[in-house]
Amino acid sequence: MVQQQYYTATFFILIVIFTGCSSGREFISDGVVCKWFRTEETNESTNIYLLEFDDDGSFYLLLNETESDGSYYVRGNQLIISNESCEGQPGKYNFKITDAGALTISINEDFCSSRIQHLIGEWHKRK
């Protein structure tokens, strides 16, 4: 009986794994699904940015008083982001979590300059 339950549980886990990965899309995990922030100092002001990745594949970006949102997925160490303000065309970014726990995003390929300008850089977890 125990062995049968083991096989049933193993089979269920394999179904979940293969079903979840069949599209090649994964959402950010390992501590990245949370709120991140960064600041940018200019001569006139300090800009505060907030970036939130949700576990349902959506993201939210707040730039001072301007908001943007869209969807994302992960392929390896690549973050693919889409939003309406960039005509629905996805942008590809590299990301990594540093030893200090910061999220670093760098450009891979994107034609949308406003998205590039607002996403690249080092983000810190919001406490």
JSON list of C-alpha atoms in Angstrom, two decimals:
[
{"chain": "A", "resi": 1, "resn": "MET", "atom": "CA", "xyz": [0.00, 0.00, 0.00]},
{"chain": "A", "resi": 2, "resn": "VAL", "atom": "CA", "xyz": [2.79, 2.44, 0.90]},
{"chain": "A", "resi": 3, "resn": "GLN", "atom": "CA", "xyz": [4.64, 1.61, -2.31]},
{"chain": "A", "resi": 4, "resn": "GLN", "atom": "CA", "xyz": [1.48, 2.25, -4.36]},
{"chain": "A", "resi": 5, "resn": "GLN", "atom": "CA", "xyz": [1.03, 5.66, -2.69]},
{"chain": "A", "resi": 6, "resn": "TYR", "atom": "CA", "xyz": [4.69, 6.44, -3.43]},
{"chain": "A", "resi": 7, "resn": "TYR", "atom": "CA", "xyz": [4.22, 5.65, -7.13]},
{"chain": "A", "resi": 8, "resn": "THR", "atom": "CA", "xyz": [0.99, 7.66, -7.26]},
{"chain": "A", "resi": 9, "resn": "ALA", "atom": "CA", "xyz": [2.68, 10.67, -5.63]},
{"chain": "A", "resi": 10, "resn": "THR", "atom": "CA", "xyz": [5.71, 10.38, -7.93]},
{"chain": "A", "resi": 11, "resn": "PHE", "atom": "CA", "xyz": [3.47, 10.16, -10.99]},
{"chain": "A", "resi": 12, "resn": "PHE", "atom": "CA", "xyz": [1.51, 13.24, -9.86]},
{"chain": "A", "resi": 13, "resn": "ILE", "atom": "CA", "xyz": [4.72, 15.24, -9.31]},
{"chain": "A", "resi": 14, "resn": "LEU", "atom": "CA", "xyz": [6.02, 14.30, -12.78]},
{"chain": "A", "resi": 15, "resn": "ILE", "atom": "CA", "xyz": [2.73, 15.40, -14.36]},
{"chain": "A", "resi": 16, "resn": "VAL", "atom": "CA", "xyz": [2.93, 18.76, -12.58]},
{"chain": "A", "resi": 17, "resn": "ILE", "atom": "CA", "xyz": [6.57, 19.25, -13.59]},
{"chain": "A", "resi": 18, "resn": "PHE", "atom": "CA", "xyz": [6.09, 18.37, -17.25]},
{"chain": "A", "resi": 19, "resn": "THR", "atom": "CA", "xyz": [2.80, 20.21, -17.60]},
{"chain": "A", "resi": 20, "resn": "GLY", "atom": "CA", "xyz": [4.24, 23.34, -16.02]},
{"chain": "A", "resi": 21, "resn": "CYS", "atom": "CA", "xyz": [7.30, 23.31, -18.29]},
{"chain": "A", "resi": 22, "resn": "SER", "atom": "CA", "xyz": [5.66, 22.30, -21.54]},
{"chain": "A", "resi": 23, "resn": "SER", "atom": "CA", "xyz": [5.32, 25.86, -22.81]},
{"chain": "A", "resi": 24, "resn": "GLY", "atom": "CA", "xyz": [8.95, 26.70, -22.11]},
{"chain": "A", "resi": 25, "resn": "ARG", "atom": "CA", "xyz": [7.75, 29.53, -19.88]},
{"chain": "A", "resi": 26, "resn": "GLU", "atom": "CA", "xyz": [8.60, 29.82, -16.24]},
{"chain": "A", "resi": 27, "resn": "PHE", "atom": "CA", "xyz": [7.82, 32.64, -13.90]},
{"chain": "A", "resi": 28, "resn": "ILE", "atom": "CA", "xyz": [10.54, 34.13, -11.76]},
{"chain": "A", "resi": 29, "resn": "SER", "atom": "CA", "xyz": [11.10, 32.19, -8.57]},
{"chain": "A", "resi": 30, "resn": "ASP", "atom": "CA", "xyz": [13.82, 31.76, -5.95]},
{"chain": "A", "resi": 31, "resn": "GLY", "atom": "CA", "xyz": [12.99, 34.95, -4.11]},
{"chain": "A", "resi": 32, "resn": "VAL", "atom": "CA", "xyz": [12.53, 37.23, -7.11]},
{"chain": "A", "resi": 33, "resn": "VAL", "atom": "CA", "xyz": [8.73, 37.31, -6.89]},
{"chain": "A", "resi": 34, "resn": "CYS", "atom": "CA", "xyz": [8.48, 40.34, -4.66]},
{"chain": "A", "resi": 35, "resn": "LYS", "atom": "CA", "xyz": [8.74, 44.11, -4.69]},
{"chain": "A", "resi": 36, "resn": "TRP", "atom": "CA", "xyz": [12.02, 45.70, -5.75]},
{"chain": "A", "resi": 37, "resn": "PHE", "atom": "CA", "xyz": [13.09, 49.33, -5.69]},
{"chain": "A", "resi": 38, "resn": "ARG", "atom": "CA", "xyz": [15.89, 51.53, -6.93]},
{"chain": "A", "resi": 39, "resn": "THR", "atom": "CA", "xyz": [16.66, 55.21, -6.77]},
{"chain": "A", "resi": 40, "resn": "GLU", "atom": "CA", "xyz": [18.17, 57.44, -9.42]},
{"chain": "A", "resi": 41, "resn": "GLU", "atom": "CA", "xyz": [19.64, 60.80, -8.52]},
{"chain": "A", "resi": 42, "resn": "THR", "atom": "CA", "xyz": [19.56, 63.70, -10.99]},
{"chain": "A", "resi": 43, "resn": "ASN", "atom": "CA", "xyz": [20.49, 67.35, -10.57]},
{"chain": "A", "resi": 44, "resn": "GLU", "atom": "CA", "xyz": [16.86, 68.29, -10.00]},
{"chain": "A", "resi": 45, "resn": "SER", "atom": "CA", "xyz": [15.46, 65.36, -8.03]},
{"chain": "A", "resi": 46, "resn": "THR", "atom": "CA", "xyz": [15.68, 61.81, -6.80]},
{"chain": "A", "resi": 47, "resn": "ASN", "atom": "CA", "xyz": [13.59, 59.32, -8.76]},
{"chain": "A", "resi": 48, "resn": "ILE", "atom": "CA", "xyz": [12.22, 56.31, -6.91]},
{"chain": "A", "resi": 49, "resn": "TYR", "atom": "CA", "xyz": [11.25, 53.27, -8.95]},
{"chain": "A", "resi": 50, "resn": "LEU", "atom": "CA", "xyz": [9.22, 50.30, -7.76]},
{"chain": "A", "resi": 51, "resn": "LEU", "atom": "CA", "xyz": [9.17, 47.01, -9.70]},
{"chain": "A", "resi": 52, "resn": "GLU", "atom": "CA", "xyz": [6.91, 44.16, -8.63]},
{"chain": "A", "resi": 53, "resn": "PHE", "atom": "CA", "xyz": [6.95, 40.67, -10.13]},
{"chain": "A", "resi": 54, "resn": "ASP", "atom": "CA", "xyz": [3.95, 38.52, -9.23]},
{"chain": "A", "resi": 55, "resn": "ASP", "atom": "CA", "xyz": [3.90, 34.74, -9.33]},
{"chain": "A", "resi": 56, "resn": "ASP", "atom": "CA", "xyz": [1.12, 34.78, -11.95]},
{"chain": "A", "resi": 57, "resn": "GLY", "atom": "CA", "xyz": [3.44, 36.19, -14.64]},
{"chain": "A", "resi": 58, "resn": "SER", "atom": "CA", "xyz": [2.42, 39.84, -14.30]},
{"chain": "A", "resi": 59, "resn": "PHE", "atom": "CA", "xyz": [4.61, 42.77, -13.39]},
{"chain": "A", "resi": 60, "resn": "TYR", "atom": "CA", "xyz": [3.97, 46.33, -12.20]},
{"chain": "A", "resi": 61, "resn": "LEU", "atom": "CA", "xyz": [6.37, 49.26, -12.54]},
{"chain": "A", "resi": 62, "resn": "LEU", "atom": "CA", "xyz": [5.96, 52.61, -10.78]},
{"chain": "A", "resi": 63, "resn": "LEU", "atom": "CA", "xyz": [8.23, 55.48, -11.84]},
{"chain": "A", "resi": 64, "resn": "ASN", "atom": "CA", "xyz": [7.58, 58.41, -9.55]},
{"chain": "A", "resi": 65, "resn": "GLU", "atom": "CA", "xyz": [3.93, 58.96, -10.55]},
{"chain": "A", "resi": 66, "resn": "THR", "atom": "CA", "xyz": [3.90, 57.04, -13.85]},
{"chain": "A", "resi": 67, "resn": "GLU", "atom": "CA", "xyz": [2.62, 53.45, -13.83]},
{"chain": "A", "resi": 68, "resn": "SER", "atom": "CA", "xyz": [3.20, 50.60, -16.26]},
{"chain": "A", "resi": 69, "resn": "ASP", "atom": "CA", "xyz": [2.29, 46.94, -16.18]},
{"chain": "A", "resi": 70, "resn": "GLY", "atom": "CA", "xyz": [2.46, 43.88, -18.36]},
{"chain": "A", "resi": 71, "resn": "SER", "atom": "CA", "xyz": [3.54, 40.28, -18.37]},
{"chain": "A", "resi": 72, "resn": "TYR", "atom": "CA", "xyz": [6.82, 38.43, -18.07]},
{"chain": "A", "resi": 73, "resn": "TYR", "atom": "CA", "xyz": [8.30, 34.98, -18.21]},
{"chain": "A", "resi": 74, "resn": "VAL", "atom": "CA", "xyz": [11.72, 33.49, -17.72]},
{"chain": "A", "resi": 75, "resn": "ARG", "atom": "CA", "xyz": [13.78, 31.31, -20.00]},
{"chain": "A", "resi": 76, "resn": "GLY", "atom": "CA", "xyz": [17.06, 30.35, -18.30]},
{"chain": "A", "resi": 77, "resn": "ASN", "atom": "CA", "xyz": [18.64, 33.58, -17.06]},
{"chain": "A", "resi": 78, "resn": "GLN", "atom": "CA", "xyz": [16.62, 35.61, -19.55]},
{"chain": "A", "resi": 79, "resn": "LEU", "atom": "CA", "xyz": [13.63, 37.71, -18.60]},
{"chain": "A", "resi": 80, "resn": "ILE", "atom": "CA", "xyz": [11.11, 38.32, -21.41]},
{"chain": "A", "resi": 81, "resn": "ILE", "atom": "CA", "xyz": [8.84, 41.30, -20.75]},
{"chain": "A", "resi": 82, "resn": "SER", "atom": "CA", "xyz": [5.79, 42.55, -22.70]},
{"chain": "A", "resi": 83, "resn": "ASN", "atom": "CA", "xyz": [3.63, 45.59, -22.13]},
{"chain": "A", "resi": 84, "resn": "GLU", "atom": "CA", "xyz": [1.17, 47.66, -24.17]},
{"chain": "A", "resi": 85, "resn": "SER", "atom": "CA", "xyz": [3.22, 50.87, -24.17]},
{"chain": "A", "resi": 86, "resn": "CYS", "atom": "CA", "xyz": [5.82, 49.11, -26.34]},
{"chain": "A", "resi": 87, "resn": "GLU", "atom": "CA", "xyz": [3.26, 47.96, -28.92]},
{"chain": "A", "resi": 88, "resn": "GLY", "atom": "CA", "xyz": [3.08, 44.53, -27.32]},
{"chain": "A", "resi": 89, "resn": "GLN", "atom": "CA", "xyz": [6.55, 43.65, -28.60]},
{"chain": "A", "resi": 90, "resn": "PRO", "atom": "CA", "xyz": [8.54, 41.72, -25.98]},
{"chain": "A", "resi": 91, "resn": "GLY", "atom": "CA", "xyz": [11.93, 42.78, -24.74]},
{"chain": "A", "resi": 92, "resn": "LYS", "atom": "CA", "xyz": [14.63, 40.35, -23.67]},
{"chain": "A", "resi": 93, "resn": "TYR", "atom": "CA", "xyz": [16.76, 41.04, -20.62]},
{"chain": "A", "resi": 94, "resn": "ASN", "atom": "CA", "xyz": [19.39, 39.13, -18.69]},
{"chain": "A", "resi": 95, "resn": "PHE", "atom": "CA", "xyz": [18.94, 38.95, -14.95]},
{"chain": "A", "resi": 96, "resn": "LYS", "atom": "CA", "xyz": [20.76, 37.60, -11.93]},
{"chain": "A", "resi": 97, "resn": "ILE", "atom": "CA", "xyz": [20.50, 37.74, -8.19]},
{"chain": "A", "resi": 98, "resn": "THR", "atom": "CA", "xyz": [23.74, 38.96, -6.67]},
{"chain": "A", "resi": 99, "resn": "ASP", "atom": "CA", "xyz": [25.33, 37.50, -3.54]},
{"chain": "A", "resi": 100, "resn": "ALA", "atom": "CA", "xyz": [24.04, 40.57, -1.69]},
{"chain": "A", "resi": 101, "resn": "GLY", "atom": "CA", "xyz": [20.47, 39.72, -2.75]},
{"chain": "A", "resi": 102, "resn": "ALA", "atom": "CA", "xyz": [20.05, 42.46, -5.37]},
{"chain": "A", "resi": 103, "resn": "LEU", "atom": "CA", "xyz": [18.35, 41.85, -8.71]},
{"chain": "A", "resi": 104, "resn": "THR", "atom": "CA", "xyz": [20.49, 43.00, -11.64]},
{"chain": "A", "resi": 105, "resn": "ILE", "atom": "CA", "xyz": [18.75, 43.47, -14.99]},
{"chain": "A", "resi": 106, "resn": "SER", "atom": "CA", "xyz": [20.70, 44.16, -18.20]},
{"chain": "A", "resi": 107, "resn": "ILE", "atom": "CA", "xyz": [19.58, 44.53, -21.80]},
{"chain": "A", "resi": 108, "resn": "ASN", "atom": "CA", "xyz": [19.74, 41.59, -24.18]},
{"chain": "A", "resi": 109, "resn": "GLU", "atom": "CA", "xyz": [17.44, 42.72, -27.00]},
{"chain": "A", "resi": 110, "resn": "ASP", "atom": "CA", "xyz": [14.68, 45.34, -27.00]},
{"chain": "A", "resi": 111, "resn": "PHE", "atom": "CA", "xyz": [13.62, 48.08, -29.43]},
{"chain": "A", "resi": 112, "resn": "CYS", "atom": "CA", "xyz": [11.59, 49.97, -26.81]},
{"chain": "A", "resi": 113, "resn": "SER", "atom": "CA", "xyz": [13.90, 52.64, -25.38]},
{"chain": "A", "resi": 114, "resn": "SER", "atom": "CA", "xyz": [11.55, 53.72, -22.57]},
{"chain": "A", "resi": 115, "resn": "ARG", "atom": "CA", "xyz": [11.32, 50.16, -21.24]},
{"chain": "A", "resi": 116, "resn": "ILE", "atom": "CA", "xyz": [15.10, 49.72, -21.43]},
{"chain": "A", "resi": 117, "resn": "GLN", "atom": "CA", "xyz": [15.69, 52.98, -19.58]},
{"chain": "A", "resi": 118, "resn": "HIS", "atom": "CA", "xyz": [13.36, 52.03, -16.74]},
{"chain": "A", "resi": 119, "resn": "LEU", "atom": "CA", "xyz": [14.24, 48.36, -16.26]},
{"chain": "A", "resi": 120, "resn": "ILE", "atom": "CA", "xyz": [18.01, 48.06, -16.48]},
{"chain": "A", "resi": 121, "resn": "GLY", "atom": "CA", "xyz": [20.05, 48.47, -13.34]},
{"chain": "A", "resi": 122, "resn": "GLU", "atom": "CA", "xyz": [20.33, 47.06, -9.87]},
{"chain": "A", "resi": 123, "resn": "TRP", "atom": "CA", "xyz": [17.13, 46.60, -7.87]},
{"chain": "A", "resi": 124, "resn": "HIS", "atom": "CA", "xyz": [16.95, 45.99, -4.13]},
{"chain": "A", "resi": 125, "resn": "LYS", "atom": "CA", "xyz": [14.30, 44.15, -2.16]},
{"chain": "A", "resi": 126, "resn": "ARG", "atom": "CA", "xyz": [11.76, 46.40, -0.56]},
{"chain": "A", "resi": 127, "resn": "LYS", "atom": "CA", "xyz": [11.60, 45.81, 3.17]}
]
